[in-house]
Coordinates of C-alpha atoms and ligand atoms in Angstrom, one line a residue:
X1 CA -18.3 66.4 -1.8
X2 CA -20.9 65.3 -4.5
X3 CA -24.1 63.9 -2.9
X4 CA -25.2 60.3 -3.9
X5 CA -28.3 61.9 -5.1
X6 CA -26.3 64.0 -7.7
X7 CA -24.5 61.1 -8.6
X8 CA -27.5 59.1 -9.3
X9 CA -29.0 61.8 -11.3
X10 CA -25.7 62.0 -13.4
X11 CA -25.6 58.3 -13.8
X12 CA -28.2 58.1 -16.5
X13 CA -29.2 55.1 -18.5
X14 CA -27.6 56.7 -21.6
X15 CA -24.1 56.6 -20.3
X16 CA -24.5 53.1 -19.2
X17 CA -25.7 52.1 -22.7
X18 CA -22.9 53.9 -24.2
X19 CA -20.3 52.1 -22.0
X20 CA -22.0 48.8 -22.5
X21 CA -21.9 49.0 -26.2
X22 CA -18.3 50.2 -26.4
X23 CA -17.3 47.5 -24.0
X24 CA -18.3 44.9 -26.5
X25 CA -15.0 45.6 -28.0
X26 CA -13.7 44.0 -25.0
X27 CA -15.8 40.9 -25.6
X28 CA -14.4 40.4 -28.9
X29 CA -10.8 40.9 -27.6
X30 CA -11.4 38.1 -25.1
X31 CA -13.4 35.9 -27.3
X32 CA -11.0 36.2 -30.3
X33 CA -7.8 35.7 -28.2
X34 CA -9.4 32.8 -26.3
X35 CA -11.1 30.9 -28.9
X36 CA -8.1 29.6 -31.0
X37 CA -6.7 27.3 -28.5
X38 CA -9.8 24.8 -29.0
X39 CA -10.2 25.5 -32.7
X40 CA -6.5 25.0 -33.5
X41 CA -6.6 21.2 -33.0
X42 CA -9.1 20.9 -35.9
X43 CA -7.6 23.5 -38.1
X44 CA -4.3 21.6 -37.8
X45 CA -5.8 18.5 -39.1
X46 CA -7.8 20.0 -41.9
X47 CA -4.8 22.0 -43.5
X48 CA -2.2 19.6 -42.2
X49 CA -0.3 22.4 -40.3
X50 CA 3.4 22.3 -38.9
X51 CA 4.2 23.8 -35.6
X52 CA 5.4 26.9 -37.0
X53 CA 2.2 27.5 -39.0
X54 CA 0.1 26.8 -35.8
X55 CA 2.1 29.4 -34.0
X56 CA 1.6 31.9 -36.9
X57 CA -2.1 31.4 -36.7
X58 CA -2.1 32.1 -33.0
X59 CA 0.4 34.9 -32.9
X60 CA -0.6 37.0 -35.9
X61 CA -3.4 38.2 -33.9
X62 CA -1.2 39.6 -31.3
X63 CA 0.9 41.4 -34.0
X64 CA -2.1 42.7 -35.7
X65 CA -3.4 44.0 -32.2
X66 CA 0.0 45.8 -31.6
X67 CA -0.3 47.6 -35.0
X68 CA -3.8 48.3 -34.3
X69 CA -3.3 49.8 -31.0
X70 CA -0.4 51.9 -31.9
X71 CA -2.1 53.3 -35.0
X72 CA -5.7 53.4 -33.6
X73 CA -4.9 55.9 -30.8
X74 CA -3.6 58.5 -33.2
X75 CA -6.7 57.7 -35.4
X76 CA -9.0 58.2 -32.5
X77 CA -7.4 61.7 -31.8
X78 CA -7.9 62.7 -35.3
X79 CA -11.2 61.2 -36.5
X80 CA -13.0 60.8 -33.2
X81 CA -13.8 58.0 -30.7
X82 CA -17.1 57.0 -32.0
X83 CA -16.0 56.9 -35.7
X84 CA -13.0 54.6 -34.9
X85 CA -15.4 52.4 -32.8
X86 CA -17.7 52.0 -35.9
X87 CA -14.6 51.2 -38.0
X88 CA -13.5 48.7 -35.4
X89 CA -16.9 46.9 -35.5
X90 CA -16.7 46.6 -39.3
X91 CA -13.2 45.2 -39.1
X92 CA -14.3 42.6 -36.6
X93 CA -17.2 41.4 -38.8
X94 CA -14.9 41.2 -41.9
X95 CA -12.2 39.4 -39.9
X96 CA -14.6 36.8 -38.5
X97 CA -16.2 36.2 -41.9
X98 CA -12.7 35.8 -43.6
X99 CA -11.6 33.3 -40.8
X100 CA -14.8 31.3 -41.0
X101 CA -14.9 31.1 -44.7
X102 CA -10.9 30.7 -45.3
X103 CA -10.3 28.1 -47.8
X104 CA -6.6 28.0 -47.2
X105 CA -4.0 28.7 -44.6
X106 CA -2.9 31.9 -46.0
X107 CA -6.4 33.3 -46.1
X108 CA -7.0 32.2 -42.5
X109 CA -3.8 34.1 -41.6
X110 CA -5.0 37.2 -43.4
X111 CA -8.4 36.9 -41.5
X112 CA -6.6 36.5 -38.2
X113 CA -4.4 39.6 -38.9
X114 CA -7.7 41.6 -39.6
X115 CA -9.2 40.3 -36.3
X116 CA -6.0 41.4 -34.5
X117 CA -6.2 44.8 -36.0
X118 CA -9.7 45.2 -34.8
X119 CA -8.7 43.9 -31.2
X120 CA -5.9 46.6 -31.1
X121 CA -8.3 49.3 -32.3
X122 CA -10.7 48.3 -29.6
X123 CA -8.0 48.5 -27.0
X124 CA -6.9 52.0 -28.1
X125 CA -10.4 53.4 -28.2
X126 CA -12.9 51.6 -25.9
X127 CA -11.4 52.7 -22.5
X128 CA -11.0 56.3 -23.6
X129 CA -14.5 56.7 -25.1
X130 CA -16.0 55.2 -21.8
X131 CA -13.8 57.3 -19.4
X132 CA -14.6 60.5 -21.4
X133 CA -18.4 60.0 -21.2
X134 CA -18.6 58.7 -17.6
X135 CA -19.0 61.0 -14.6
X136 CA -16.0 61.0 -12.3
X137 CA -17.7 59.1 -9.4
X138 CA -18.5 56.3 -11.5
X139 CA -15.8 56.1 -14.1
X140 CA -13.9 53.5 -12.3
X141 CA -16.4 50.7 -12.8
X142 CA -17.7 51.9 -16.1
X143 CA -14.2 51.7 -17.8
X144 CA -13.9 48.4 -16.0
X145 CA -16.8 47.1 -17.9
X146 CA -14.3 46.8 -20.8
X147 CA -12.1 44.4 -18.6
X148 CA -15.3 42.5 -17.5
X149 CA -16.3 42.0 -21.2
X150 CA -12.7 40.6 -21.9
X151 CA -13.2 38.0 -19.2
X152 CA -16.7 37.2 -20.3
X153 CA -15.3 36.9 -23.9
X154 CA -12.5 34.5 -22.8
X155 CA -15.0 32.3 -20.8
X156 CA -17.5 32.2 -23.7
X157 CA -14.6 31.2 -26.0
X158 CA -13.8 28.2 -23.6
X159 CA -17.4 27.3 -23.5
X160 CA -17.9 27.6 -27.2
X161 CA -14.7 25.6 -27.9
X162 CA -16.1 22.9 -25.6
X163 CA -19.7 22.8 -27.3
X164 CA -18.2 22.4 -30.8
X165 CA -15.3 20.2 -29.8
X166 CA -17.3 17.1 -30.5
X167 CA -18.1 18.0 -34.1
X168 CA -14.8 19.9 -34.7
X169 CA -16.7 22.7 -36.4
X170 CA -13.9 25.3 -36.0
X171 CA -15.4 27.6 -38.7
X172 CA -18.3 28.2 -36.4
X173 CA -15.8 28.8 -33.4
X174 CA -14.2 31.7 -35.4
X175 CA -17.2 32.9 -37.2
X176 CA -19.5 33.4 -34.2
X177 CA -17.5 36.5 -33.4
X178 CA -19.7 38.2 -36.2
X179 CA -22.6 38.6 -33.7
X180 CA -21.0 40.7 -31.0
X181 CA -19.1 42.7 -33.8
X182 CA -22.5 43.5 -35.5
X183 CA -24.0 44.5 -32.2
X184 CA -21.0 46.8 -31.4
X185 CA -21.6 48.6 -34.8
X186 CA -25.3 48.7 -34.8
X187 CA -25.2 50.1 -31.0
X188 CA -22.5 52.7 -31.8
X189 CA -24.4 54.3 -34.7
X190 CA -27.0 55.5 -32.1
X191 CA -24.4 56.6 -29.5
X192 CA -22.8 60.1 -29.4
X193 CA -19.3 61.2 -29.9
X194 CA -17.3 61.9 -26.7
X195 CA -18.1 65.5 -25.6
X196 CA -14.4 66.0 -24.7
X197 CA -13.2 65.1 -28.1
X198 CA -16.0 67.4 -29.7
X199 CA -14.6 70.2 -27.4
X200 CA -11.1 69.7 -28.3
X201 CA -12.1 69.7 -32.1
X202 CA -13.7 73.1 -31.7
X203 CA -17.3 71.9 -31.8
X204 CA -18.3 73.4 -28.4
X205 CA -22.0 73.7 -29.1
X206 CA -22.4 70.1 -30.1
X207 CA -20.0 69.1 -27.2
X208 CA -22.3 70.9 -24.7
X209 CA -25.4 69.3 -26.1
X210 CA -23.9 65.8 -25.8
X211 CA -22.8 66.5 -22.3
X212 CA -26.3 67.7 -21.2
X213 CA -27.8 64.6 -23.0
X214 CA -25.6 62.0 -21.3
X215 CA -25.6 63.7 -17.9
X216 CA -29.5 64.0 -18.1
X217 CA -29.5 67.5 -16.9
X218 CA -28.9 71.1 -18.2
X219 CA -26.8 71.7 -15.3
X220 CA -23.4 70.9 -16.8
X221 CA -21.5 74.3 -16.4
X222 CA -19.0 73.3 -13.9
X223 CA -17.8 70.2 -15.8
X224 CA -18.0 72.3 -19.0
X225 CA -15.8 75.0 -17.5
X226 CA -13.2 72.5 -16.4
X227 CA -13.1 71.1 -19.9
X228 CA -12.7 74.6 -21.4
X229 CA -10.0 75.6 -18.9
X230 CA -7.9 72.5 -19.5
X231 CA -8.0 72.8 -23.1
X232 CA -6.9 76.6 -23.0
X233 CA -4.1 75.5 -20.8
X234 CA -2.9 72.5 -22.7
X235 CA 0.0 73.2 -25.1
X236 CA 0.4 69.6 -26.3
X237 CA -0.5 69.2 -30.0
X238 CA -1.0 65.5 -30.3
X239 CA 1.9 64.2 -32.4
X240 CA 4.2 61.2 -31.3
X241 CA 7.0 63.6 -30.4
X242 CA 4.7 65.4 -27.9
X243 CA 4.6 62.3 -25.7
X244 CA 8.1 63.0 -24.5
X245 CA 7.2 66.6 -23.4
X246 CA 8.1 67.0 -19.8
X247 CA 4.4 67.2 -18.5
X248 CA 3.5 64.0 -20.2
X249 CA 6.6 62.0 -19.6
X250 CA 5.7 60.8 -16.0
X251 CA 2.2 59.7 -17.1
X252 CA 3.8 57.8 -20.2
X253 CA 6.3 56.1 -17.8
X254 CA 3.4 54.9 -15.6
X255 CA 1.2 53.8 -18.6
X256 CA 4.1 52.0 -20.4
X257 CA 5.3 50.3 -17.1
X258 CA 1.9 49.1 -16.2
X259 CA 1.6 47.8 -19.8
X260 CA 4.8 45.8 -19.4
X261 CA 4.0 44.6 -16.1
X262 CA 0.3 43.5 -16.9
X263 CA 2.0 41.1 -19.3
X264 CA 5.3 40.1 -17.8
X265 CA 3.7 38.9 -14.5
X266 CA 2.4 35.9 -16.6
X267 CA -1.4 36.0 -17.0
X268 CA -1.6 35.0 -20.5
X269 CA 0.4 31.8 -19.9
X270 CA -2.5 30.8 -17.7
X271 CA -5.3 32.2 -20.0
X272 CA -3.8 30.6 -23.2
X273 CA -2.2 27.4 -21.7
X274 CA -4.4 26.7 -18.7
X275 CA -5.4 23.1 -20.0
X276 CA -1.7 22.3 -20.4
X277 CA -0.7 23.5 -17.1
X278 CA -3.5 21.9 -15.2
X279 CA -2.7 18.7 -17.0
X280 CA 1.0 18.8 -16.1
X281 CA -0.1 19.5 -12.5
X282 CA -1.5 15.9 -12.5
X283 CA -5.2 16.3 -13.7
X284 CA -5.3 13.2 -15.9
X285 CA -8.3 13.5 -18.3
X286 CA -9.0 16.3 -21.0
X287 CA -12.3 16.8 -19.7
X288 CA -11.1 17.4 -16.1
X289 CA -8.5 19.8 -17.6
X290 CA -11.3 21.6 -19.6
X291 CA -13.4 21.8 -16.4
X292 CA -10.7 23.3 -14.2
X293 CA -9.9 25.8 -17.2
X294 CA -13.5 26.9 -17.3
X295 CA -13.5 27.3 -13.5
X296 CA -10.4 29.6 -13.8
X297 CA -12.4 31.7 -16.4
X298 CA -15.3 31.9 -14.2
X299 CA -13.1 33.1 -11.2
X300 CA -11.7 35.7 -13.6
X301 CA -15.2 37.0 -14.5
X302 CA -16.4 37.1 -10.8
X303 CA -13.4 38.8 -9.3
X304 CA -13.4 41.4 -12.1
X305 CA -17.1 42.1 -10.9
X306 CA -15.9 42.3 -7.2
X307 CA -13.1 44.9 -8.4
X308 CA -15.9 46.9 -10.3
X309 CA -17.8 47.1 -7.2
X310 CA -14.9 48.3 -5.1
X311 CA -13.0 50.4 -7.4
X312 CA -14.8 53.7 -7.0
X313 CA -15.0 53.3 -3.2
X314 CA -11.6 52.2 -2.0
X315 CA -9.9 53.5 -5.0
X316 CA -7.3 52.1 -7.7
X317 CA -4.1 52.0 -5.5
X318 CA -5.2 49.8 -2.7
X319 CA -6.7 47.4 -5.1
X320 CA -3.7 47.4 -7.2
X321 CA -1.2 46.9 -4.3
X322 CA -3.4 44.0 -2.6
X323 CA -3.9 42.3 -5.9
X324 CA -0.3 42.3 -7.0
X325 CA 0.7 41.0 -3.5
X326 CA -1.7 38.1 -4.1
X327 CA -0.2 37.4 -7.4
X328 CA 3.2 37.3 -5.9
X329 CA 2.1 34.9 -3.2
X330 CA 0.3 32.6 -5.7
X331 CA 3.1 32.7 -8.2
X332 CA 5.7 31.7 -5.3
X333 CA 3.4 28.8 -4.1
X334 CA 2.9 27.7 -7.8
X335 CA 6.7 27.5 -8.1
X336 CA 6.9 25.1 -5.1
X337 CA 4.0 23.1 -6.4
X338 CA 5.7 22.4 -9.7
X339 CA 9.0 21.9 -8.3
X340 CA 7.8 18.8 -6.2
X341 CA 8.4 15.5 -7.7
X342 CA 5.3 14.2 -9.8
X343 CA 2.6 13.2 -7.3
X344 CA 4.3 15.2 -4.5
X345 CA 1.7 17.9 -4.5
X346 CA -1.9 17.3 -5.1
X347 CA -3.4 18.4 -8.4
X348 CA -6.2 20.5 -6.8
X349 CA -3.6 22.6 -4.8
X350 CA -2.3 23.7 -8.2
X351 CA -5.6 24.4 -9.5
X352 CA -6.8 26.4 -6.4
X353 CA -3.4 28.4 -6.5
X354 CA -4.0 29.3 -10.3
X355 CA -7.4 30.6 -9.2
X356 CA -6.1 32.7 -6.5
X357 CA -3.4 34.0 -9.1
X358 CA -6.1 34.9 -11.6
X359 CA -8.5 36.4 -8.7
X360 CA -5.6 38.6 -7.7
X361 CA -4.9 39.8 -11.3
X362 CA -8.7 40.4 -11.9
X363 CA -8.8 42.8 -9.0
X364 CA -5.6 44.6 -9.8
X365 CA -3.5 44.6 -13.0
X366 CA -6.4 43.5 -15.2
X367 CA -8.9 46.1 -14.9
X368 CA -6.8 49.0 -13.4
X369 CA -4.1 49.0 -16.2
X370 CA -7.0 49.7 -18.8
X371 CA -8.7 52.2 -16.4
X372 CA -5.5 54.2 -15.7
X373 CA -4.2 54.6 -19.3
X374 CA -7.6 56.2 -20.1
X375 CA -7.4 58.6 -17.3
X376 CA -3.9 59.8 -16.8
X377 CA -3.2 61.4 -20.2
X378 CA -4.1 64.9 -21.3
X379 CA -6.9 65.2 -23.6
X380 CA -4.9 66.6 -26.4
X381 CA -2.8 63.4 -26.7
X382 CA -5.0 61.0 -24.9
X383 CA -5.6 58.8 -27.9
X384 CA -2.0 58.6 -29.2
X385 CA -0.7 58.0 -25.4
X386 CA -3.2 55.3 -24.7
X387 CA -2.7 53.6 -27.8
X388 CA 1.0 53.5 -27.3
X389 CA 0.5 51.8 -23.9
X390 CA -1.9 49.4 -25.4
X391 CA 0.5 48.6 -28.3
X392 CA 3.4 48.0 -25.8
X393 CA 1.0 45.7 -23.9
X394 CA 0.3 43.7 -27.0
X395 CA 4.0 43.5 -27.9
X396 CA 4.8 42.1 -24.4
X397 CA 1.6 39.8 -24.6
X398 CA 3.4 38.3 -27.9
X399 CA 6.7 38.1 -26.0
X400 CA 5.4 36.2 -23.1
X401 CA 3.1 33.9 -25.1
X402 CA 5.9 32.8 -27.4
X403 CA 8.7 32.2 -24.9
X404 CA 6.5 30.4 -22.2
X405 CA 6.7 26.9 -23.6
X406 CA 10.4 27.4 -24.1
X407 CA 11.0 28.8 -20.7
X408 CA 9.2 25.7 -19.1
X409 CA 11.4 23.5 -21.3
X410 CA 14.7 25.2 -20.2
X411 CA 13.9 26.0 -16.6
X412 CA 10.9 23.9 -15.7
X413 CA 7.5 25.2 -14.6
X414 CA 8.6 25.8 -11.0
X415 CA 11.5 28.2 -11.9
X416 CA 9.4 29.8 -14.7
X417 CA 6.6 30.8 -12.2
X418 CA 9.4 32.1 -9.8
X419 CA 10.7 34.3 -12.6
X420 CA 6.9 35.9 -13.0
X421 CA 7.0 36.1 -9.1
X422 CA 10.1 38.2 -9.3
X423 CA 8.8 40.5 -12.0
X424 CA 5.5 40.8 -9.8
X425 CA 7.6 42.1 -7.0
X426 CA 9.1 44.7 -9.4
X427 CA 5.6 45.7 -10.4
X428 CA 4.4 46.1 -6.8
X429 CA 7.2 48.5 -6.2
X430 CA 6.6 50.2 -9.3
X431 CA 2.9 50.7 -8.5
X432 CA 3.6 51.7 -5.0
X433 CA 6.1 54.5 -5.8
X434 CA 4.7 55.8 -9.1
X435 CA 0.9 55.0 -9.4
X436 CA -1.4 58.0 -8.3
X437 CA -4.9 57.7 -7.0
X438 CA -7.5 58.8 -9.6
X439 CA -10.7 57.8 -7.6
X440 CA -13.4 60.4 -7.8
X441 CA -11.4 63.1 -9.6
X442 CA -12.4 64.5 -13.0
X443 CA -10.2 63.8 -16.0
X444 CA -9.4 67.6 -16.0
X445 CA -8.3 67.4 -12.2
X446 CA -5.9 64.5 -13.1
X447 CA -4.5 66.4 -16.0
X448 CA -3.9 69.4 -13.8
X449 CA -2.2 67.2 -11.1
X450 CA 0.3 65.9 -13.5
X451 CA 1.1 69.2 -15.1
X452 CA 1.4 70.6 -11.5
X453 CA 3.6 67.6 -10.4
X454 CA 6.0 68.5 -13.2
X455 CA 6.1 72.2 -12.5
X456 CA 6.6 71.6 -8.8
Ligands
LIG501 C1 -5.2 41.5 -20.5 C2 -5.2 40.3 -21.4 C3 -5.6 39.1 -20.5 C4 -6.9 39.3 -19.8 C5 -7.3 38.5 -19.0 C6 -6.5 41.7 -19.9 O1 -6.5 42.9 -19.0 O2 -4.7 42.7 -21.2 O3 -3.8 40.2 -21.9 O4 -5.7 38.1 -21.3 O5 -6.9 40.6 -19.1 O6 -8.5 38.5 -18.1

């Protein structure tokens, strides 16, 4: 057992700063995916867009993100986590400027594609970087800073959209992302490379120096030994084909499975279409719908903080299982609410149930997906494997977002929510049988246990 005093000594401000700066990638993720719904109304008028052109502006970000995540993981293994975070910041800044200054639809689409690449790169690098610099005992909440930043970014986007909605200044809405992008870049210039990546690339002296610096003590021998031992044992080389080697396969199934379930249980139908859903539940005014949406965004932020507080104490599994159970229940109720004839169920019931659903996601599949995919892969293939899970997550995000309105048209909202409820049941079973507990274990211990699992 490590005493709380040791943990406190380990948990230096430096690690916190590294985690917080890197987490800004999450803020941009949330902001850039959330801001478009409010901006679109004005962009549509200015450029006279068809429905397809509007869908293009919204979804091109998700396509860019999938490409960014899939390629970014490999790049983070080759060039380092820190370097890729600097590149990511630059891409975010360029993307925001291109969007804000776009004179035509095609330039805007290119700008959104660039922003998407930045988001994808962030999702393939930020969680890994934070998990590799954090001590085992606090890794859970520190990596979850990424998810917290995502939720704050989404809320900020709702509020910025609301603020500029009177003037219709969509260029400001999209352009403001320059600020967190620049802070991410400037912050990362001063942060060190991940000691684990350095060790893996033969830079042992530097790796030890960084480890001592971020732990705030020269007493790093046991952690260092573990890293060295794990590297000596690992046979994987870090190519795509290595992902299918026997000792990685189980971890890959878990990561890809959670990536799919995080999306197919419907979270982004609420995040992207909340005002529409709330209005169809019977809230008549636009301002009422916006207010309810902001309330949902706030619940998302608050419950993510609750999850961060619990994640290193109660562990990943209990939160995951309780949270997904809450999602199943609330999706079931939403199905009933929307199947009643108009006026049959009070609108507030729909809003409260949506909040329970988002709260349940925020303590489970939200943070825990990003955390686990940064924990369960061996160091040699961590970037490429995490990036693959992130890429699959984006692909399914795209799929759910473009099919939601059609599903509602064909099945009605009630049945649509029940489809997500069924998928949530599947994701509960998947988590129950396959997801391991990683609380309090070092990344090296986790790597060993997967190898052992396979050997057993
Ligand atoms: C998901 C996003 C979602 C967000 C909502 C993230 O973990 O990956 O798709 O929009 O949570 O908080």
